[in-house]
Tab-separated table of C-alpha atoms and ligand atoms in Angstrom:
chain	number	residue	atom	x	y	z
A	234	MET	CA	51.159	-54.993	-29.334
A	235	LYS	CA	48.011	-56.609	-27.870
A	236	LEU	CA	45.112	-54.002	-27.667
A	237	LEU	CA	41.805	-53.989	-25.820
A	238	VAL	CA	39.371	-51.419	-27.100
A	239	ILE	CA	36.172	-50.656	-24.945
A	240	GLY	CA	32.864	-49.678	-26.788
A	241	SER	CA	30.488	-50.814	-29.365
A	242	GLY	CA	29.742	-47.807	-31.591
A	243	GLY	CA	30.946	-46.357	-34.897
A	244	ARG	CA	33.634	-44.516	-33.084
A	245	GLU	CA	34.878	-47.940	-31.782
A	246	HIS	CA	34.729	-49.572	-35.155
A	247	ALA	CA	36.808	-46.618	-36.721
A	248	LEU	CA	39.491	-46.844	-33.917
A	249	VAL	CA	39.794	-50.742	-34.272
A	250	TRP	CA	39.882	-50.473	-37.973
A	251	LYS	CA	42.722	-48.097	-38.057
A	252	LEU	CA	44.631	-49.643	-35.153
A	253	ALA	CA	44.224	-53.017	-37.109
A	254	GLN	CA	46.283	-51.386	-39.941
A	255	SER	CA	49.485	-51.063	-37.673
A	256	ALA	CA	52.240	-53.342	-38.434
A	257	ARG	CA	52.911	-53.630	-34.588
A	258	VAL	CA	49.377	-54.622	-33.579
A	259	ARG	CA	49.163	-58.583	-33.462
A	260	GLN	CA	45.945	-58.920	-31.398
A	261	ILE	CA	42.883	-56.719	-30.859
A	262	TRP	CA	40.049	-57.583	-28.457
A	263	CYS	CA	36.884	-55.225	-28.493
A	264	ALA	CA	34.329	-55.269	-25.595
A	265	PRO	CA	31.634	-55.593	-26.445
A	266	GLY	CA	32.111	-54.511	-30.174
A	267	ASN	CA	29.755	-54.907	-33.111
A	268	ALA	CA	29.171	-56.990	-36.348
A	269	GLY	CA	31.579	-54.759	-38.149
A	270	ILE	CA	34.310	-54.933	-35.783
A	271	ALA	CA	34.193	-58.605	-35.455
A	272	ALA	CA	35.008	-58.791	-39.261
A	273	GLU	CA	38.146	-56.687	-39.188
A	274	HIS	CA	41.422	-58.343	-39.822
A	275	LEU	CA	44.866	-57.254	-38.561
A	276	ALA	CA	47.404	-56.123	-41.334
A	277	ALA	CA	50.228	-57.792	-39.337
A	278	ASN	CA	49.040	-61.366	-39.298
A	279	ASP	CA	45.537	-61.595	-40.736
A	280	THR	CA	43.934	-62.612	-37.559
A	281	LEU	CA	40.392	-61.467	-36.818
A	282	VAL	CA	39.603	-59.000	-34.161
A	283	GLU	CA	37.898	-60.882	-31.289
A	284	CYS	CA	34.574	-59.345	-29.746
A	285	VAL	CA	34.243	-60.059	-26.089
A	286	PRO	CA	30.723	-60.023	-24.622
A	287	ILE	CA	31.503	-57.632	-21.806
A	288	GLY	CA	29.494	-54.159	-21.584
A	289	ALA	CA	31.618	-51.082	-21.678
A	290	GLU	CA	30.269	-50.150	-18.168
A	291	ASP	CA	30.971	-53.420	-16.470
A	292	LEU	CA	34.298	-52.204	-14.886
A	293	GLU	CA	34.774	-55.190	-12.799
A	294	LEU	CA	34.376	-57.824	-15.558
A	295	LEU	CA	36.540	-55.628	-17.833
A	296	LEU	CA	39.367	-55.379	-15.243
A	297	ALA	CA	39.112	-59.365	-14.640
A	298	PHE	CA	39.425	-59.851	-18.526
A	299	ALA	CA	42.508	-57.362	-18.709
A	300	ARG	CA	44.135	-59.097	-15.760
A	301	LYS	CA	43.953	-62.309	-17.588
A	302	HIS	CA	45.019	-61.282	-21.126
A	303	ARG	CA	47.321	-58.382	-20.166
A	304	PRO	CA	46.657	-56.096	-23.230
A	305	ASP	CA	49.719	-53.624	-23.767
A	306	LEU	CA	47.298	-50.958	-24.092
A	307	THR	CA	43.529	-50.431	-23.560
A	308	VAL	CA	41.669	-47.711	-25.347
A	309	VAL	CA	38.435	-46.445	-23.815
A	310	GLY	CA	35.644	-44.882	-26.284
A	311	PRO	CA	32.743	-43.947	-24.208
A	312	ASP	CA	32.339	-41.297	-21.570
A	313	ASN	CA	30.561	-43.447	-18.736
A	314	PRO	CA	33.586	-45.700	-17.877
A	315	LEU	CA	36.033	-42.729	-17.934
A	316	ALA	CA	33.675	-40.791	-15.489
A	317	ALA	CA	33.412	-43.948	-13.357
A	318	GLY	CA	37.352	-43.984	-13.048
A	319	ILE	CA	38.057	-47.065	-15.291
A	320	VAL	CA	41.572	-45.618	-15.877
A	321	ASP	CA	42.372	-45.435	-12.316
A	322	LEU	CA	41.197	-48.926	-11.752
A	323	PHE	CA	43.176	-50.419	-14.653
A	324	GLU	CA	46.371	-48.277	-13.726
A	325	GLN	CA	46.242	-49.621	-10.095
A	326	ASP	CA	46.826	-52.927	-11.729
A	327	GLY	CA	49.634	-51.643	-13.902
A	328	LEU	CA	47.655	-51.757	-16.978
A	329	ARG	CA	48.095	-48.975	-19.597
A	330	MET	CA	45.248	-47.094	-20.610
A	331	PHE	CA	44.452	-44.533	-23.259
A	332	GLY	CA	42.010	-41.986	-21.583
A	333	PRO	CA	41.757	-39.463	-18.724
A	334	ASN	CA	41.728	-40.634	-14.943
A	335	ARG	CA	38.452	-39.963	-13.259
A	336	SER	CA	39.635	-36.570	-11.981
A	337	ALA	CA	40.743	-35.445	-15.460
A	338	ALA	CA	37.451	-36.736	-16.918
A	339	ARG	CA	35.465	-34.191	-15.141
A	340	PHE	CA	35.778	-31.877	-17.880
A	341	GLU	CA	33.013	-33.857	-19.254
A	342	SER	CA	31.471	-35.546	-16.223
A	343	SER	CA	30.816	-32.266	-14.405
A	344	LYS	CA	29.636	-28.997	-16.372
A	345	VAL	CA	30.116	-27.122	-12.995
A	346	PHE	CA	33.610	-28.109	-12.823
A	347	ALA	CA	34.269	-27.310	-16.695
A	348	GLN	CA	32.675	-23.966	-16.303
A	349	GLU	CA	34.407	-22.964	-13.225
A	350	PHE	CA	37.887	-24.089	-14.938
A	351	MET	CA	37.103	-21.919	-17.974
A	352	GLU	CA	36.258	-18.848	-15.957
A	353	ARG	CA	39.433	-19.495	-13.476
A	354	HIS	CA	41.837	-19.740	-16.448
A	355	GLY	CA	40.351	-17.115	-18.828
A	356	ILE	CA	39.041	-19.436	-21.569
A	357	PRO	CA	36.326	-18.048	-23.723
A	358	THR	CA	32.964	-19.375	-23.019
A	359	ALA	CA	29.277	-18.372	-22.502
A	360	ARG	CA	28.450	-16.087	-19.507
A	361	ALA	CA	27.189	-18.566	-16.954
A	362	GLY	CA	25.913	-19.351	-13.362
A	363	THR	CA	25.870	-22.608	-11.256
A	364	PHE	CA	22.870	-23.254	-9.133
A	365	SER	CA	21.336	-25.761	-6.941
A	366	GLU	CA	17.997	-24.003	-6.034
A	367	PHE	CA	15.270	-23.009	-8.070
A	368	GLY	CA	14.892	-19.285	-7.422
A	369	ALA	CA	18.297	-18.070	-7.937
A	370	ALA	CA	18.520	-20.144	-11.078
A	371	SER	CA	15.402	-18.553	-12.456
A	372	ARG	CA	16.405	-15.103	-11.429
A	373	PHE	CA	19.683	-15.575	-13.505
A	374	ALA	CA	17.734	-16.956	-16.433
A	375	SER	CA	15.579	-14.020	-16.277
A	376	GLY	CA	18.538	-11.458	-16.453
A	377	LEU	CA	19.295	-13.341	-19.746
A	378	GLY	CA	15.597	-12.769	-21.029
A	379	GLY	CA	15.197	-16.432	-20.819
A	380	ARG	CA	17.505	-17.039	-23.796
A	381	CYS	CA	19.771	-19.669	-22.164
A	382	ALA	CA	21.149	-23.296	-22.222
A	383	VAL	CA	20.029	-25.163	-18.850
A	384	LYS	CA	22.488	-27.995	-18.327
A	385	ALA	CA	22.662	-30.855	-15.724
A	386	ASP	CA	25.932	-31.018	-14.165
A	387	GLY	CA	26.577	-34.708	-14.653
A	388	LEU	CA	26.288	-37.105	-17.602
A	389	ALA	CA	22.758	-37.855	-18.669
A	390	LEU	CA	23.279	-39.954	-21.997
A	391	GLY	CA	23.843	-36.612	-23.946
A	392	LYS	CA	20.361	-35.521	-22.996
A	393	GLY	CA	20.974	-33.144	-20.091
A	394	VAL	CA	21.115	-29.769	-22.105
A	395	LEU	CA	17.805	-27.909	-22.533
A	396	ILE	CA	17.767	-24.959	-25.051
A	397	CYS	CA	15.482	-22.162	-23.987
A	398	ARG	CA	14.360	-18.911	-25.818
A	399	ASN	CA	11.952	-17.419	-23.308
A	400	MET	CA	11.279	-17.441	-19.422
A	401	GLU	CA	8.541	-19.923	-19.644
A	402	GLN	CA	10.955	-22.487	-21.265
A	403	ALA	CA	13.686	-21.517	-18.894
A	404	ASP	CA	11.569	-21.978	-15.828
A	405	GLN	CA	10.236	-25.280	-17.323
A	406	ALA	CA	13.879	-26.579	-17.945
A	407	ILE	CA	15.033	-25.559	-14.381
A	408	GLU	CA	12.073	-27.160	-12.834
A	409	GLN	CA	12.685	-30.383	-14.836
A	410	ILE	CA	16.214	-30.793	-14.102
A	411	LEU	CA	16.640	-29.324	-10.706
A	412	VAL	CA	13.322	-30.044	-9.034
A	413	ARG	CA	11.844	-32.972	-10.644
A	414	LYS	CA	15.332	-34.676	-11.172
A	415	ALA	CA	14.413	-35.842	-14.802
A	416	PHE	CA	18.148	-36.912	-15.125
A	417	GLY	CA	18.563	-38.223	-11.453
A	418	PRO	CA	21.387	-36.981	-9.408
A	419	ALA	CA	23.300	-35.550	-12.472
A	420	GLY	CA	20.760	-32.568	-11.981
A	421	ALA	CA	21.506	-31.928	-8.346
A	422	ARG	CA	23.388	-28.710	-9.570
A	423	ILE	CA	22.750	-27.022	-12.834
A	424	VAL	CA	24.701	-24.535	-15.253
A	425	ILE	CA	22.929	-21.998	-16.957
A	426	GLN	CA	24.698	-20.371	-19.948
A	427	GLU	CA	23.682	-17.471	-22.114
A	428	LEU	CA	22.662	-18.787	-25.635
A	429	LEU	CA	25.447	-18.192	-27.852
A	430	GLU	CA	24.692	-17.595	-31.757
A	431	GLY	CA	27.045	-18.671	-34.438
A	432	THR	CA	28.295	-21.793	-36.191
A	433	GLU	CA	29.238	-24.776	-34.175
A	434	VAL	CA	32.412	-26.858	-34.868
A	435	SER	CA	34.203	-29.776	-33.057
A	436	LEU	CA	37.921	-29.599	-31.929
A	437	HIS	CA	39.933	-32.426	-30.951
A	438	ALA	CA	43.269	-32.473	-29.249
A	439	LEU	CA	45.500	-35.276	-28.094
A	440	CYS	CA	47.118	-34.544	-24.871
A	441	ASP	CA	49.718	-36.419	-22.735
A	442	GLY	CA	49.791	-34.404	-19.734
A	443	LYS	CA	52.277	-31.876	-20.957
A	444	THR	CA	51.790	-31.325	-24.768
A	445	ALA	CA	48.529	-31.051	-26.644
A	446	ARG	CA	48.479	-31.571	-30.538
A	447	LEU	CA	45.315	-30.193	-32.102
A	448	PHE	CA	43.692	-32.355	-34.861
A	449	PRO	CA	42.323	-30.831	-38.049
A	450	THR	CA	38.788	-29.376	-37.878
A	451	SER	CA	35.464	-31.195	-38.164
A	452	GLN	CA	31.814	-30.526	-38.068
A	453	ASP	CA	29.074	-32.574	-36.432
A	454	HIS	CA	25.310	-32.340	-37.432
A	455	LYS	CA	23.471	-33.056	-34.389
A	456	ARG	CA	19.793	-32.470	-35.495
A	457	ALA	CA	17.957	-35.518	-36.760
A	458	LEU	CA	16.747	-33.853	-39.975
A	459	ASP	CA	18.024	-31.904	-42.903
A	460	GLY	CA	18.537	-28.116	-42.422
A	461	ASP	CA	19.293	-28.517	-38.938
A	462	GLN	CA	15.503	-29.564	-38.053
A	463	GLY	CA	14.133	-32.019	-35.481
A	464	PRO	CA	15.468	-33.388	-32.039
A	465	ASN	CA	19.049	-33.430	-31.039
A	466	THR	CA	20.824	-36.679	-31.621
A	467	GLY	CA	24.263	-38.180	-30.790
A	468	GLY	CA	25.298	-37.005	-34.254
A	469	MET	CA	24.057	-37.752	-37.882
A	470	GLY	CA	27.139	-36.946	-39.741
A	471	THR	CA	30.367	-35.301	-39.996
A	472	CYS	CA	32.800	-33.604	-42.179
A	473	SER	CA	36.473	-32.718	-42.116
A	474	PRO	CA	38.098	-30.419	-42.682
A	475	VAL	CA	35.691	-27.422	-42.226
A	476	PRO	CA	36.881	-25.449	-45.272
A	477	PHE	CA	35.913	-21.879	-43.898
A	478	LEU	CA	38.286	-22.233	-40.879
A	479	SER	CA	41.716	-21.105	-41.981
A	480	GLU	CA	44.949	-21.911	-40.569
A	481	ALA	CA	45.031	-18.600	-38.959
A	482	ASP	CA	41.766	-19.218	-37.330
A	483	LEU	CA	43.148	-22.537	-36.136
A	484	ALA	CA	46.259	-20.705	-34.695
A	485	SER	CA	44.073	-18.304	-32.777
A	486	VAL	CA	41.999	-21.138	-31.220
A	487	ARG	CA	45.149	-22.727	-30.254
A	488	ARG	CA	46.237	-19.545	-28.608
A	489	THR	CA	43.028	-18.680	-26.946
A	490	ILE	CA	41.452	-21.955	-26.079
A	491	LEU	CA	43.997	-24.912	-26.084
A	492	GLU	CA	46.995	-23.037	-24.491
A	493	PRO	CA	45.149	-21.646	-21.569
A	494	TRP	CA	43.617	-24.994	-20.915
A	495	LEU	CA	47.093	-26.662	-20.828
A	496	ARG	CA	48.402	-24.001	-18.422
A	497	GLY	CA	45.174	-24.399	-16.349
A	498	CYS	CA	45.794	-28.133	-16.150
A	499	ALA	CA	49.307	-27.664	-14.950
A	500	ALA	CA	48.281	-24.979	-12.371
A	501	ASP	CA	45.451	-27.107	-11.063
A	502	GLY	CA	47.380	-30.459	-10.895
A	503	ILE	CA	45.497	-32.055	-13.471
A	504	ASP	CA	47.202	-34.781	-15.324
A	505	TYR	CA	45.295	-35.000	-18.545
A	506	ARG	CA	45.971	-37.954	-21.022
A	507	GLY	CA	43.644	-38.821	-23.842
A	508	ILE	CA	41.623	-36.687	-26.221
A	509	LEU	CA	40.150	-33.434	-25.203
A	510	TYR	CA	37.224	-32.556	-27.520
A	511	PRO	CA	35.897	-29.080	-26.857
A	512	GLY	CA	32.542	-28.038	-28.765
A	513	LEU	CA	33.011	-24.644	-30.011
A	514	MET	CA	30.679	-21.875	-31.171
A	515	LEU	CA	32.277	-19.435	-33.494
A	516	THR	CA	30.509	-16.247	-32.509
A	517	GLN	CA	30.893	-12.727	-33.573
A	518	ASP	CA	33.191	-12.220	-30.602
A	519	GLY	CA	35.382	-15.119	-31.710
A	520	PRO	CA	35.311	-18.879	-30.804
A	521	LYS	CA	33.912	-19.848	-27.407
A	522	VAL	CA	33.629	-23.036	-25.825
A	523	LEU	CA	30.224	-24.662	-25.251
A	524	GLU	CA	31.347	-27.826	-23.494
A	525	TYR	CA	34.246	-30.217	-23.136
A	526	ASN	CA	34.129	-33.914	-23.835
A	527	ALA	CA	37.060	-36.249	-22.462
A	528	ARG	CA	36.898	-38.744	-25.280
A	529	PHE	CA	36.845	-39.055	-29.054
A	530	GLY	CA	33.932	-37.818	-30.732
A	531	ASP	CA	31.301	-40.108	-32.377
A	532	PRO	CA	31.102	-39.458	-35.606
A	533	GLU	CA	33.957	-37.172	-35.632
A	534	THR	CA	36.421	-40.068	-35.085
A	535	GLN	CA	35.115	-41.839	-38.384
A	536	VAL	CA	36.174	-38.666	-40.560
A	537	TYR	CA	39.365	-38.018	-38.521
A	538	LEU	CA	40.613	-41.638	-38.725
A	539	MET	CA	39.823	-41.790	-42.657
A	540	ARG	CA	42.227	-38.738	-42.813
A	541	LEU	CA	45.011	-39.939	-40.431
A	542	GLU	CA	48.062	-41.098	-42.274
A	543	SER	CA	50.194	-41.974	-39.158
A	544	ASP	CA	49.993	-45.192	-37.347
A	545	LEU	CA	47.222	-44.765	-34.671
A	546	ALA	CA	48.991	-47.477	-32.409
A	547	ASP	CA	52.162	-45.247	-32.430
A	548	VAL	CA	50.157	-42.107	-31.789
A	549	LEU	CA	48.105	-43.447	-28.859
A	550	ASP	CA	51.034	-45.100	-27.497
A	551	ALA	CA	53.275	-42.182	-27.366
A	552	CYS	CA	50.298	-40.181	-25.768
A	553	VAL	CA	50.170	-42.680	-22.801
A	554	SER	CA	53.976	-42.635	-22.530
A	555	GLY	CA	54.249	-38.652	-22.366
A	556	GLY	CA	56.091	-38.476	-25.885
A	557	LEU	CA	53.592	-36.711	-28.023
A	558	ASP	CA	56.264	-33.882	-28.529
A	559	ARG	CA	58.529	-36.180	-30.200
A	560	ILE	CA	56.117	-37.879	-32.822
A	561	GLU	CA	54.944	-36.667	-36.210
A	562	ILE	CA	51.084	-36.706	-36.811
A	563	ARG	CA	50.381	-36.746	-40.539
A	564	TRP	CA	46.830	-36.051	-42.042
A	565	ARG	CA	45.742	-36.810	-45.706
A	566	PRO	CA	44.886	-33.263	-47.397
A	567	GLU	CA	41.720	-34.981	-48.785
A	568	SER	CA	38.277	-34.249	-47.179
A	569	ALA	CA	36.239	-36.924	-45.394
A	570	VAL	CA	32.274	-36.961	-44.974
A	571	CYS	CA	30.454	-39.514	-42.750
A	572	VAL	CA	26.793	-40.133	-43.133
A	573	VAL	CA	24.999	-41.851	-40.259
A	574	MET	CA	22.284	-44.313	-41.219
A	575	ALA	CA	19.920	-44.506	-38.334
A	576	SER	CA	17.015	-46.710	-37.365
A	577	GLY	CA	13.553	-45.226	-38.085
A	578	GLY	CA	12.243	-43.296	-35.057
A	579	TYR	CA	15.761	-42.462	-33.673
A	580	PRO	CA	16.489	-40.552	-31.317
A	581	GLY	CA	12.937	-41.771	-30.160
A	582	SER	CA	12.011	-45.478	-29.904
A	583	TYR	CA	12.894	-47.667	-32.665
A	584	ALA	CA	12.736	-51.356	-34.123
A	585	LYS	CA	15.834	-53.602	-34.171
A	586	HIS	CA	16.632	-56.870	-35.959
A	587	LYS	CA	16.116	-55.305	-39.401
A	588	PRO	CA	18.245	-57.065	-41.866
A	589	ILE	CA	20.873	-54.758	-43.750
A	590	HIS	CA	21.255	-55.163	-47.428
A	591	GLY	CA	24.050	-53.919	-49.733
A	592	LEU	CA	26.943	-53.827	-47.173
A	593	ASP	CA	29.333	-55.763	-49.483
A	594	ALA	CA	28.507	-53.739	-52.519
A	595	ALA	CA	28.962	-50.308	-50.596
A	596	GLY	CA	32.108	-51.662	-49.025
A	597	ARG	CA	33.699	-52.283	-52.605
A	598	LEU	CA	33.422	-48.644	-53.438
A	599	PRO	CA	36.691	-46.879	-53.816
A	600	ASN	CA	37.809	-44.721	-50.765
A	601	THR	CA	34.861	-45.617	-48.750
A	602	LYS	CA	34.467	-47.329	-45.454
A	603	VAL	CA	31.223	-48.408	-43.906
A	604	PHE	CA	31.619	-48.242	-40.192
A	605	HIS	CA	29.102	-50.060	-38.020
A	606	ALA	CA	27.516	-48.834	-34.839
A	607	GLY	CA	24.253	-50.495	-33.830
A	608	THR	CA	24.645	-53.684	-35.721
A	609	ALA	CA	24.627	-57.441	-34.847
A	610	ARG	CA	24.954	-60.679	-36.827
A	611	GLU	CA	22.125	-63.034	-36.531
A	612	ALA	CA	22.626	-66.219	-38.467
A	613	ASP	CA	24.038	-65.308	-41.894
A	614	GLN	CA	22.837	-61.700	-41.909
A	615	VAL	CA	23.853	-58.290	-40.344
A	616	VAL	CA	20.889	-56.671	-38.779
A	617	THR	CA	20.211	-53.553	-36.988
A	618	ASN	CA	20.826	-53.451	-33.280
A	619	GLY	CA	20.525	-49.877	-32.139
A	620	GLY	CA	19.648	-46.240	-32.884
A	621	ARG	CA	22.647	-45.155	-34.896
A	622	VAL	CA	23.223	-48.127	-37.284
A	623	LEU	CA	26.102	-47.325	-39.694
A	624	GLY	CA	28.567	-44.366	-40.348
A	625	VAL	CA	28.962	-44.416	-44.132
A	626	THR	CA	32.278	-42.634	-44.547
A	627	ALA	CA	34.343	-41.548	-47.817
A	628	LEU	CA	37.260	-39.722	-48.556
A	629	GLY	CA	37.376	-37.413	-51.598
A	630	ALA	CA	39.847	-34.787	-53.139
A	631	ASP	CA	37.341	-32.009	-51.725
A	632	LEU	CA	34.240	-31.808	-49.582
A	633	GLU	CA	31.836	-32.092	-52.521
A	634	LYS	CA	33.770	-35.212	-53.906
A	635	ALA	CA	33.860	-36.731	-50.395
A	636	ARG	CA	29.970	-35.996	-50.124
A	637	ALA	CA	29.249	-37.476	-53.422
A	638	ALA	CA	31.171	-40.835	-52.623
A	639	ALA	CA	29.646	-41.125	-49.179
A	640	TYR	CA	26.170	-40.833	-50.575
A	641	ALA	CA	26.879	-43.302	-53.435
A	642	ALA	CA	27.508	-45.815	-50.697
A	643	VAL	CA	24.629	-44.819	-48.588
A	644	ASP	CA	22.448	-45.334	-51.777
A	645	ALA	CA	23.799	-48.850	-52.176
A	646	ILE	CA	22.697	-49.838	-48.540
A	647	ARG	CA	19.005	-50.575	-47.616
A	648	PHE	CA	17.197	-51.465	-44.438
A	649	GLU	CA	13.564	-51.193	-43.297
A	650	GLY	CA	12.985	-47.613	-41.803
A	651	ALA	CA	16.582	-46.321	-42.716
A	652	GLN	CA	16.715	-42.607	-41.777
A	653	PHE	CA	19.634	-40.333	-42.617
A	654	ARG	CA	20.239	-36.622	-43.578
A	655	ARG	CA	20.852	-35.712	-47.321
A	656	ASP	CA	22.872	-32.655	-46.358
A	657	ILE	CA	25.948	-33.584	-44.376
A	658	GLY	CA	28.780	-31.170	-45.250
A	659	MET	CA	26.393	-28.778	-46.968
A	660	LYS	CA	26.542	-26.178	-44.269
A	661	ALA	CA	30.537	-26.169	-44.493
A	662	LEU	CA	30.231	-25.657	-48.280
A	663	ALA	CA	27.689	-22.884	-48.171
A	664	ARG	CA	29.744	-20.636	-45.824
B	256	LIG	P1	26.588	-29.709	-24.865
B	256	LIG	O1	26.292	-31.035	-24.472
B	256	LIG	O2	26.794	-28.757	-23.754
B	256	LIG	O3	27.345	-29.459	-26.090
B	256	LIG	O4	24.878	-29.203	-25.427
B	256	LIG	C1	24.438	-29.798	-26.498
B	256	LIG	C2	24.142	-28.844	-27.678
B	256	LIG	O5	23.417	-27.795	-27.141
B	256	LIG	C3	25.439	-28.320	-28.251
B	256	LIG	O6	25.850	-28.889	-29.333
B	256	LIG	C4	24.845	-26.980	-28.770
B	256	LIG	O7	24.127	-27.187	-30.206
B	256	LIG	C5	23.810	-26.574	-27.848
B	256	LIG	N1	24.292	-25.626	-26.915
B	256	LIG	C6	24.915	-25.877	-25.680
B	256	LIG	N2	25.060	-24.870	-24.992
B	256	LIG	C7	24.846	-23.868	-25.695
B	256	LIG	C8	24.927	-22.255	-25.679
B	256	LIG	N3	25.467	-21.724	-24.505
B	256	LIG	N4	24.455	-21.566	-26.475
B	256	LIG	C9	23.816	-22.090	-27.614
B	256	LIG	N5	23.738	-23.501	-27.864
B	256	LIG	C10	24.251	-24.290	-27.027
B	257	LIG	N1	29.598	-35.981	-31.866
B	257	LIG	C1	28.954	-35.943	-30.720
B	257	LIG	C2	29.500	-36.557	-29.569
B	257	LIG	O1	30.483	-37.360	-29.617
B	257	LIG	O2	29.336	-36.251	-28.466
């Protein structure tokens, strides 16, 4: 098989690393990739993964590349190309894609669509309303005492959600998104949800249009600083599994959240192929969906793929062909922890081109994999090239051992201004 992977983050490095282990995979291109991806070798023939300098949002150039090289399967990492319809575009040319088409990707690209879908199909979520006008939005927020999440309808680089705890903040948030258009046309409409209290966890399910297969549980740590302090980020670290969620809890999630979603897709004529990644809040009244993503999580993918025993190429291939019900997906019983090392200042502004030391030493530690995100090669050095720089990931017999192994590798790596959390996985242990 020849594969094209689209994206350049830690998620895409994890995808490429795992796909490269498949005996069936004989060539991988990654557009645009990063320094870690460019250093991966294929198990089948020892060739290097080839990074192609085409951005993940340059649909025309990606299509031209795929027309020329005819990959057997293209795997899309990020949300923007999915929302822009890259799957529809490739499929018109007979190119097989892993990921939802433009209409199915609306679960992530339109919060209004997702909210209305959940309400139509009885999927537990926050009480919410949809608005395009300040007065009505403000009155609804006032009915919630100002305690609400104000969300731009469209994609806004993960920044379009404002958490409010009083009316002053709520009015400001509504004004910012709806009136001043801080997120551009993504804010033409907003969803206002009641604020849910509880513990947040990530779910992933593979779906081939008919069958959905739930992954084990994982938990992201979205705030920049220890103890869930500081600003929201793309994700500072993950663990899997989340030990306080039992098999019975997961069965209930399947029954109340995943099955109604599948039935809803069938009823509404949505052909969903790819990963569905709902963000859940475990509330006193049971699990509720905060939002849907239509792709693999980053850094959830890093811990999931460390635990995946099955051949990822087989799994993704079956998903695209509609044969998910016929394959076995095996997971290692061990726990995995991923600690993100970011550039100083992230998620605000940060410097680039800082040399990264200790990658080889960290990479030699057992049961450890250093996934690259914002890295580049300059002369003979790997340097920082983005906000999230590395996803240092380790497997251990339990969560504590996985944490210890991941942090041993983190402590072997140095770059100027490196910023990371010391408490990834602690919340899951504390419960
Ligand atoms: P979203 O992109 O919709 O997941 O929102 C980003 C983050 O905002 C989530 O990961 C939650 O931490 C928080 N959030 C979103 N909606 C709510 C809500 N209704 N109640 C509490 N927190 C929320
Ligand atoms: N883990 C957060 C995200 O992928 O959106």
